[in-house]
Coordinates of C-alpha atoms in Angstrom, one line a residue:
X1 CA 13.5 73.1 67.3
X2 CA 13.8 76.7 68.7
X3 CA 16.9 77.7 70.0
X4 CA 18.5 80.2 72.3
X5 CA 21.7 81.4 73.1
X6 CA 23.0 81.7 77.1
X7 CA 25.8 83.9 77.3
X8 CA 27.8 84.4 80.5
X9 CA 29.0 82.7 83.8
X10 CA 28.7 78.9 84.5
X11 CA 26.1 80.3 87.2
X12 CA 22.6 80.1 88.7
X13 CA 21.6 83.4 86.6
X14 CA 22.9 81.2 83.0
X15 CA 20.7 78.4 84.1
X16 CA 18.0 79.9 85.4
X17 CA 17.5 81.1 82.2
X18 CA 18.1 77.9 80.6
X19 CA 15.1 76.1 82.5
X20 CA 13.1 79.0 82.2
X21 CA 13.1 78.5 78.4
X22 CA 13.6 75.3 78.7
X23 CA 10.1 74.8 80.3
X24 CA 8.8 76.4 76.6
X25 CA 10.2 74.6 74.4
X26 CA 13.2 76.1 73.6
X27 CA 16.7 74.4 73.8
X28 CA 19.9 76.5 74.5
X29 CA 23.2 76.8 73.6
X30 CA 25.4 77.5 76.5
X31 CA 28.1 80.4 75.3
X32 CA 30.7 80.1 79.0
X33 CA 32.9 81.6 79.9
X34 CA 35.3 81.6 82.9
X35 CA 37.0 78.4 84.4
X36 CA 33.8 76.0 84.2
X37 CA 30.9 74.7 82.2
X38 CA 29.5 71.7 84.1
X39 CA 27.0 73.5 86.1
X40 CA 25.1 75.1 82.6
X41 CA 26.0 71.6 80.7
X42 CA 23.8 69.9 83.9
X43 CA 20.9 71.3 82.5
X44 CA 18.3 68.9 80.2
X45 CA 17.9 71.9 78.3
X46 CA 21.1 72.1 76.8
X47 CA 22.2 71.3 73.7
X48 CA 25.8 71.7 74.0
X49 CA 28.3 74.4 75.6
X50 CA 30.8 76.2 73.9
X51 CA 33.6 77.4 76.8
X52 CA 36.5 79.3 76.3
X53 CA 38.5 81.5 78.5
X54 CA 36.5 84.6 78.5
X55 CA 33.9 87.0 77.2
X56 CA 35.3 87.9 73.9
X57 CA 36.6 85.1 72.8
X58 CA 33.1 83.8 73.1
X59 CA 32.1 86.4 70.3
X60 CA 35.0 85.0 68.2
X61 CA 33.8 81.2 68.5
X62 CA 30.4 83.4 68.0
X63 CA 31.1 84.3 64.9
X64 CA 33.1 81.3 63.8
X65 CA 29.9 78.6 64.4
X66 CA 27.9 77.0 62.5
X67 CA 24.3 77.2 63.9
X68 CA 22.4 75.5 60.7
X69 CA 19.8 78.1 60.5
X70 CA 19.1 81.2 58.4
X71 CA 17.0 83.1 61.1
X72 CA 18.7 85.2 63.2
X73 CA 19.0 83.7 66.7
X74 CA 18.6 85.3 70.2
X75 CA 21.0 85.6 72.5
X76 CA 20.7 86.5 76.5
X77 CA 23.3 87.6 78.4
X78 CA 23.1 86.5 82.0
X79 CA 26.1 88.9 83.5
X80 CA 27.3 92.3 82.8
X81 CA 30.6 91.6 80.9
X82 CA 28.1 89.3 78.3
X83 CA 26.2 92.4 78.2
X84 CA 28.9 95.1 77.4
X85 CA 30.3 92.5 75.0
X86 CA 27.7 91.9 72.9
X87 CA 27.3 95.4 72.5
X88 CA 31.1 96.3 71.8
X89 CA 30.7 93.7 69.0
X90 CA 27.3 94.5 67.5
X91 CA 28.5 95.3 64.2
X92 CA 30.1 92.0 63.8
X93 CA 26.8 89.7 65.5
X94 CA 23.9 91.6 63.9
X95 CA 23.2 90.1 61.2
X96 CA 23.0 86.6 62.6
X97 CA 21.7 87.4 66.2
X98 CA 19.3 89.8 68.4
X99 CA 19.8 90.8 71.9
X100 CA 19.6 93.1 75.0
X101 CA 20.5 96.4 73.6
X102 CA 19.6 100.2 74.6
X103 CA 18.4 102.7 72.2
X104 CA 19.3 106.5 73.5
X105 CA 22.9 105.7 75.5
X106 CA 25.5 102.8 75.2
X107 CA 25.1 99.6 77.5
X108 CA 28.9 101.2 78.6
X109 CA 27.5 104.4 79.5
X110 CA 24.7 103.1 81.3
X111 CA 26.6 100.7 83.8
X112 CA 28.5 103.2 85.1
X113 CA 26.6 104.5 88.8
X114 CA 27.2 107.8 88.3
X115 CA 25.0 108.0 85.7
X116 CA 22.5 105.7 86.8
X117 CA 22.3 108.0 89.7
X118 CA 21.8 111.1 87.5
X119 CA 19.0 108.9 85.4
X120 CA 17.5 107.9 88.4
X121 CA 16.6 111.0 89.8
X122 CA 15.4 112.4 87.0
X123 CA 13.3 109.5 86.7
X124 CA 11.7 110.5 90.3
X125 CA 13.9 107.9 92.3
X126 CA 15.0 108.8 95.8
X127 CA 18.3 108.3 95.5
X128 CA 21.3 108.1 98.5
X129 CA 24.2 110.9 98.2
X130 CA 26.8 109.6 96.0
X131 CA 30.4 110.9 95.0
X132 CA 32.9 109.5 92.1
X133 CA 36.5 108.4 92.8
X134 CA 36.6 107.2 89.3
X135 CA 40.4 108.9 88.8
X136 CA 41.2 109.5 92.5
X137 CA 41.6 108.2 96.2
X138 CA 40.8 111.4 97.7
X139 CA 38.7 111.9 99.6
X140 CA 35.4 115.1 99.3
X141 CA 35.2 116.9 102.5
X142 CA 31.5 116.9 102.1
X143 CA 31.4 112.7 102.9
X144 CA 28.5 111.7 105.3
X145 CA 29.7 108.8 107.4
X146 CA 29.0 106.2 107.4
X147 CA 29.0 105.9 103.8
X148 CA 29.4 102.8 101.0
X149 CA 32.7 102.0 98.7
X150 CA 31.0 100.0 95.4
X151 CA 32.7 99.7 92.1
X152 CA 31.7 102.4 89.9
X153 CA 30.9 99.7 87.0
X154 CA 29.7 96.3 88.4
X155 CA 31.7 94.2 86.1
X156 CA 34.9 96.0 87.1
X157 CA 34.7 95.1 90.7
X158 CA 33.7 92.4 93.2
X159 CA 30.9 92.1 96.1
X160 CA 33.6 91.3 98.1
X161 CA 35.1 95.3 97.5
X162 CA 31.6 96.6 98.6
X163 CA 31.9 97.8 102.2
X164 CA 30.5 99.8 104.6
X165 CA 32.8 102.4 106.2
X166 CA 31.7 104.8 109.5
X167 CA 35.1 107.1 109.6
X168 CA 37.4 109.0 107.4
X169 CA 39.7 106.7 108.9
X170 CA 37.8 103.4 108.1
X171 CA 37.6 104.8 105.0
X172 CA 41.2 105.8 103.7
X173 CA 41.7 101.8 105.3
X174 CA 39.6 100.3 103.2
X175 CA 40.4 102.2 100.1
X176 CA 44.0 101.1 100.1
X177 CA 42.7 97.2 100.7
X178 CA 40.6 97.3 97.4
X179 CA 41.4 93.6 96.2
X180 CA 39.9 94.3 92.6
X181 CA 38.2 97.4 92.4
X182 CA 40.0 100.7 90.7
X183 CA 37.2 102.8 90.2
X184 CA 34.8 103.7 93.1
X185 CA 31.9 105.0 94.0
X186 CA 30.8 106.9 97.3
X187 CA 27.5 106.1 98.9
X188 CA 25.5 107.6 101.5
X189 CA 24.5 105.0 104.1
X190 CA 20.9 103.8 104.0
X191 CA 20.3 102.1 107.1
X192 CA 17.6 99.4 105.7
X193 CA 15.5 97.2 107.2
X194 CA 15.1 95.6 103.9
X195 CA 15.9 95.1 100.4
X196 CA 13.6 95.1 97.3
X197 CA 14.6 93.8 93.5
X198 CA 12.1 94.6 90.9
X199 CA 12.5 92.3 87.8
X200 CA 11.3 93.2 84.5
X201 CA 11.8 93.3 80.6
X202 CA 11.6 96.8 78.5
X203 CA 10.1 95.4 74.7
X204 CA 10.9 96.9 71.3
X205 CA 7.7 98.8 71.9
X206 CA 8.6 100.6 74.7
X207 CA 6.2 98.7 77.0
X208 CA 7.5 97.7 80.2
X209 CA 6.8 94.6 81.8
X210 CA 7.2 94.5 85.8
X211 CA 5.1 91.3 87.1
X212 CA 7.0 91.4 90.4
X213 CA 9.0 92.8 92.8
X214 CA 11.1 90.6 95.2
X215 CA 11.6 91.1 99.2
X216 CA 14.8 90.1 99.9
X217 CA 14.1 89.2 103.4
X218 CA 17.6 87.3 104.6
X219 CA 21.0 88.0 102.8
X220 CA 23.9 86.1 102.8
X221 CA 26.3 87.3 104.0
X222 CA 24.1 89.7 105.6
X223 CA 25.3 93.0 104.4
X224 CA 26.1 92.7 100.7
X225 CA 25.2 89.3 100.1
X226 CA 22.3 87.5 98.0
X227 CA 19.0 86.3 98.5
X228 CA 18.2 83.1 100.9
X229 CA 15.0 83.5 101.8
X230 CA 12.5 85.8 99.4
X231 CA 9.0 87.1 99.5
X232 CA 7.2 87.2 95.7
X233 CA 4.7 89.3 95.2
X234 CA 3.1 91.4 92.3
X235 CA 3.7 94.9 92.5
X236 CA 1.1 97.4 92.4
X237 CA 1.0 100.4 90.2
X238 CA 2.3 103.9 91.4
X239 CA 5.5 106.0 92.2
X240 CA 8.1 102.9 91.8
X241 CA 6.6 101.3 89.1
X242 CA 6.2 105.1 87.2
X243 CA 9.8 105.6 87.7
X244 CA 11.0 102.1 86.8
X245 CA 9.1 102.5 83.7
X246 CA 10.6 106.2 83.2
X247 CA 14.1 105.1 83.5
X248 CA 13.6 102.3 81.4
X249 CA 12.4 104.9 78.7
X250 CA 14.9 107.3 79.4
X251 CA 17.5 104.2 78.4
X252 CA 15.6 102.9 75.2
X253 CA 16.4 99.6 76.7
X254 CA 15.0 96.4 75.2
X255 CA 15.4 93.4 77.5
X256 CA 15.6 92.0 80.9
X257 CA 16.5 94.0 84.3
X258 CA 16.3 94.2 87.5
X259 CA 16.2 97.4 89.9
X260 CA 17.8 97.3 93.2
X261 CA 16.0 99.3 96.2
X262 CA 16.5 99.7 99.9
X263 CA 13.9 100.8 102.6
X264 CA 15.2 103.4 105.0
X265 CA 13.9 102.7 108.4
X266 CA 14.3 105.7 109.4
X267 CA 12.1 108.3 107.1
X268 CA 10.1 104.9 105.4
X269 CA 11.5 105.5 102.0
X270 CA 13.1 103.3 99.7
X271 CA 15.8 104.6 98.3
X272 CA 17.2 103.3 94.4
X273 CA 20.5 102.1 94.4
X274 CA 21.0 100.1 91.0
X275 CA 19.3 99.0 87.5
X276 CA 21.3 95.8 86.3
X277 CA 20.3 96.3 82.5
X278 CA 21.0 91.8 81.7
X279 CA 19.1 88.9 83.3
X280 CA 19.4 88.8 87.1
X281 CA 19.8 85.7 89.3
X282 CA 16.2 85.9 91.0
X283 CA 14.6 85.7 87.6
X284 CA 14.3 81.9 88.5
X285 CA 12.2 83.5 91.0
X286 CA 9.5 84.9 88.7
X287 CA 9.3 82.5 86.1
X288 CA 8.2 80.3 89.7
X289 CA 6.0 82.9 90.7
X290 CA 4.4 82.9 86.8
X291 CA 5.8 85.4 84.7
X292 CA 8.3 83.9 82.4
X293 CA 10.5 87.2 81.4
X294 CA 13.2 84.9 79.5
X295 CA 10.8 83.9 77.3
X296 CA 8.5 87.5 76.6
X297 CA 12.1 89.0 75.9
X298 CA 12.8 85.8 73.1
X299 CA 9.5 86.4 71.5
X300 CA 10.0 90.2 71.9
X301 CA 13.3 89.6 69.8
X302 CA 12.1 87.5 67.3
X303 CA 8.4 89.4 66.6
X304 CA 6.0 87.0 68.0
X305 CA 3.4 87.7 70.4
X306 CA 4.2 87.5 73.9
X307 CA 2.9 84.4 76.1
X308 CA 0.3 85.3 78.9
X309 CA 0.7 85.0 82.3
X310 CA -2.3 83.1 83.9
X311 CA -1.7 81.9 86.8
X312 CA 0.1 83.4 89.7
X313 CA 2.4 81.7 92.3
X314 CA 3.3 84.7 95.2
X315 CA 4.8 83.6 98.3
X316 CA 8.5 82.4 100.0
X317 CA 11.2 81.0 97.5
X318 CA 14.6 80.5 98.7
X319 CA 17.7 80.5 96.9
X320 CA 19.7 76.8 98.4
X321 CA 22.8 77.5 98.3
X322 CA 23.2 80.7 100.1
X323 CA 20.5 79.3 102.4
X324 CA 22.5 76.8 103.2
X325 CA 25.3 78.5 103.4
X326 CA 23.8 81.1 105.7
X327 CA 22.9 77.9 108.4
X328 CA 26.3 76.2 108.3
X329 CA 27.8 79.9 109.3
X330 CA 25.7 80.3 112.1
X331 CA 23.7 83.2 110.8
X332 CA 20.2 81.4 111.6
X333 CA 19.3 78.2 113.4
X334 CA 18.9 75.1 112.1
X335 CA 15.4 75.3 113.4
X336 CA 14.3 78.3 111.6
X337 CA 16.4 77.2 108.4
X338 CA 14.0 74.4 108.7
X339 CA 11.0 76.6 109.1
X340 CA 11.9 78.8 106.1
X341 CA 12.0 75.9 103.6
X342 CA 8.8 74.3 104.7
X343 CA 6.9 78.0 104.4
X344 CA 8.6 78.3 100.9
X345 CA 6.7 77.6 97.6
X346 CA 10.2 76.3 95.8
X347 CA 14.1 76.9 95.3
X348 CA 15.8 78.8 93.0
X349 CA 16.8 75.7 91.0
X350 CA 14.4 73.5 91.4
X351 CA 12.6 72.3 88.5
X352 CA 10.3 69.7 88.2
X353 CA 11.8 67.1 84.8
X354 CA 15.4 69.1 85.6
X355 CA 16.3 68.8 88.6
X356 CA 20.0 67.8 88.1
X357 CA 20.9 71.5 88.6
X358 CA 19.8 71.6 91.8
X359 CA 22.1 68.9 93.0
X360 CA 25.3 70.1 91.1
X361 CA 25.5 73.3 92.4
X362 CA 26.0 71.3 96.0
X363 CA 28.7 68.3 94.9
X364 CA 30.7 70.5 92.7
X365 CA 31.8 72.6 95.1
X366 CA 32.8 69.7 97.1
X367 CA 34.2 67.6 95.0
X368 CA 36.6 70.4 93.8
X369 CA 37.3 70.9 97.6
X370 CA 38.3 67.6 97.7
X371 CA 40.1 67.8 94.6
X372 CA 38.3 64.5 93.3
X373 CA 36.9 67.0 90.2
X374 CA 38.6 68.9 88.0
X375 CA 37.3 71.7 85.7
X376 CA 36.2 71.6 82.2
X377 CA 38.8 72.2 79.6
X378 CA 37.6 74.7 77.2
X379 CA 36.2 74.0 74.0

C-alpha cells in the first residue's frame, strides 16, 4: 500500500490533501498538531494520526516511529510552521523521508515578505510599496495611507492582526493592539476589486506546473478572509505565469505553492502580494477542477512519472464553511447563498466515497460549543 505523510493543522488544507491522494490510491498518515485530530482522523483515507502538542514534537515522534518500510516516505506539509520544521530538522528526517524543500535560499529566508517582495520584483511582479517594522514600531515618514499591517512571517502572526489602516493615527492604534504579531510589515493599499490565487507545484526538474488560477470572488470576512465562493479556470500563458515560473526558479523550490494576487481597479493591474511555498487550502479546488498537485508532487518525490491531467472541470466551487458562515452574518442573502451553490460544480470538501469530512467540519464546532465534545488527547 503507498503511503503518505500529512503534516500540519487538523484543517481543511491537511485533508484536502488527504482525499486528494486518497482518490489515487495512496493512504496517509496524519502527523497533527495543535489541540485536535478528529477532523484529519474523519477522513477514509487515513490510516492513523499521530497528535501531539506541536510542530516539533511531531518530528521527534517522526523520528521515533516505526513505519515498516525501507523506502523513503513522502511527507507534505499543509501549513507554514510544518514547512519551516521540516526544514530545521532535515539532517535528522533525510534519510527516511522526502519533502518540500528549496534549493538556492532556506524555507526561513523565503517566508519572510521582505524578501518575497525583493524576489518578486525581480521576478517582473508588480508589487505594492512595502516597509519593514521587523525591530521597531516607528513609524517611516514616507507611509502612503491607507496602508496594510501583515506579519512579516505568516506563521508568526494571525489573519486576525492583518488590518487596513487610513491615518498615522489609525495606524500607531492598531500597532499597539497587535494580539499576536511582533514583527510587521507595511503595505501600500491596493484597492481591489478582486483577488486571484495561482496554485502550482515547482518539480526536481525545475519545471513548473500551474494548471490554474483561482478567482476569489467572495471573502469571508470580506477583507482578509478566505474563499466562499470561487471561479476555476486554467490560466493562460504570459506575464503572470513567466513570473510565477521565475520566482519559482529564483527559489529552487520543489513542491506545492500558491501565489496570492490582487487586481487594482484603478490602473487594471494586479499586483503580487504573497507566495505561500506548502500546500494551500484551495488545492481541494484543483484537484476538483482536474489537476491533482498532491499527487504530481508525491511522484515528483519519489521518481515516478507524473499522472496526466485529462479532463478538465472549470467553473464555481465554494468553500462551506466560510460560505456559510458568510450567510449566517448577514454578508449575502439567503437567496443568493442559495444561487451560489446551485451555479457551483462542488465544495471544498466534498468527496464522492468520503464525504464524512464534509459533515465534521459543521458538528464539531458545535458540539464543542455546546460542550457535548471534547478534544482529542494526544497521542
Amino acid at each position: 500500500m503507498k503511503k503518505v505523510i500529512v503534516f500540519g493543522n487538523d484543517h481543511t488544507n491537511s485533508v484536502g490533501v488527504i482525499q486528494s491522494l486518497g482518490k489515487a490510491g495512496y493512504r496517509s498518515i496524519g502527523l497533527v498538531y495543535g489541540f485536535k485530530n478528529d477532523f484529519v482522523k474523519s477522513s477514509k483515507y487515513v490510516e492513523r494520526v499521530i497528535s501531539v502538542k506541536d510542530a516539533q514534537a511531531c518530528i521527534d515522534k517522526l523520528v521515533e516511529a516505526n513505519f515498516n518500510t525501507q523506502e523513503r516516505m513522502p511527507i507534505i506539509a499543509t501549513c507554514d510552521m510544518a514547512a519551516l520544521t521540516l526544514e530545521r530538522n532535515k539532517e535528522r528526517l533525510k534519510d527516511r523521508f522526502l519533502f518540500e524543500h528549496a534549493i538556492n535560499y532556506t524555507l526561513d529566508y523565503l517566508a519572510k515578505k521582505e524578501n518575497q517582495v525583493r524576489m518578486a520584483i525581480d521576478a517582473g511582479f508588480n508589487v505594492p510599496k512595502s516597509w519593514n517594522l521587523n525591530d521597531t514600531k516607528q513609524i517611516p515618514d514616507d507611509v502612503t495611507y491607507p496602508c496594510l499591517i501583515k506579519p512579516l512571517v505568516s506563521c508568526e502572526g494571525a489573519k486576525s492582526d492583518i488590518r487596513v489602516c487610513c491615518s498615522r493615527e489609525e495606524l500607531e492604534k492598531n500597532l499597539n493592539s497587535l494580539d499576536y504579531t511582533k514583527k510587521v510589515l507595511l503595505q501600500q493599499y491596493i484597492k481591489r476589486d478582486y483577488e486571484i490565487s495561482i496554485l502550482g507545484c515547482g518539480l526536481s526538474s525545475g519545471i513548473c506546473l500551474i494548471p490554474a488560477i483561482e478567482n476569489k470572488l467572495t471573502l469571508y470576512p470580506k477583507h482578509v478572509g478566505l474563499e466562499c465562493l470561487a471561479n476555476m479556470q486554467s490560466l493562460e500563458d504570459g506575464p503572470i505565469k513567466k513570473s510565477i515560473e521565475n520566482l519559482v526558479s529564483a527559489a529552487g523550490y520543489v513542491g506545492l505553492f500558491s501565489v496570492e494576487m490582487m487586481h487594482c481597479k484603478d490602473d487594471d493591474k494586479f499586483y503580487f502580494t504573497e507566495i505561500n511555498l506548502r500546500n494551500d487550502g484551495a488545492e481541494a479546488f484543483v484537484t476538483k477542477y482536474g489537476a491533482n498537485l498532491p499527487l504530481n508532487h508525491v511522484e515528483d518525490l519519489l521518481g515516478l512519472p507524473l499522472t496526466k491531467q485529462t479532463e478538465y472541470h472549470p467553473g464555481y466551487y465554494i468553500g462551506e464553511m466560510h460560505h456559510f458562515a458568510s450567510v449566517a452574518c448577514g454578508d449575502i442573502s439567503v437567496w443568493t447563498w442559495l444561487k451560489e451553490i446551485r451555479k457551483s460544480n462542488g465544495f471544498l470538501m466534498s468527496h464522492s466515497g468520503d464525504m464524512k469530512p464534509f459533515f465534521v467540519q459543521f458538528i464539531n464546532p458545535i458540539l464543542r460549543k455546546l460542550k457535548i465534545k471534547r478534544s482529542e488527547n494526544y497521542k
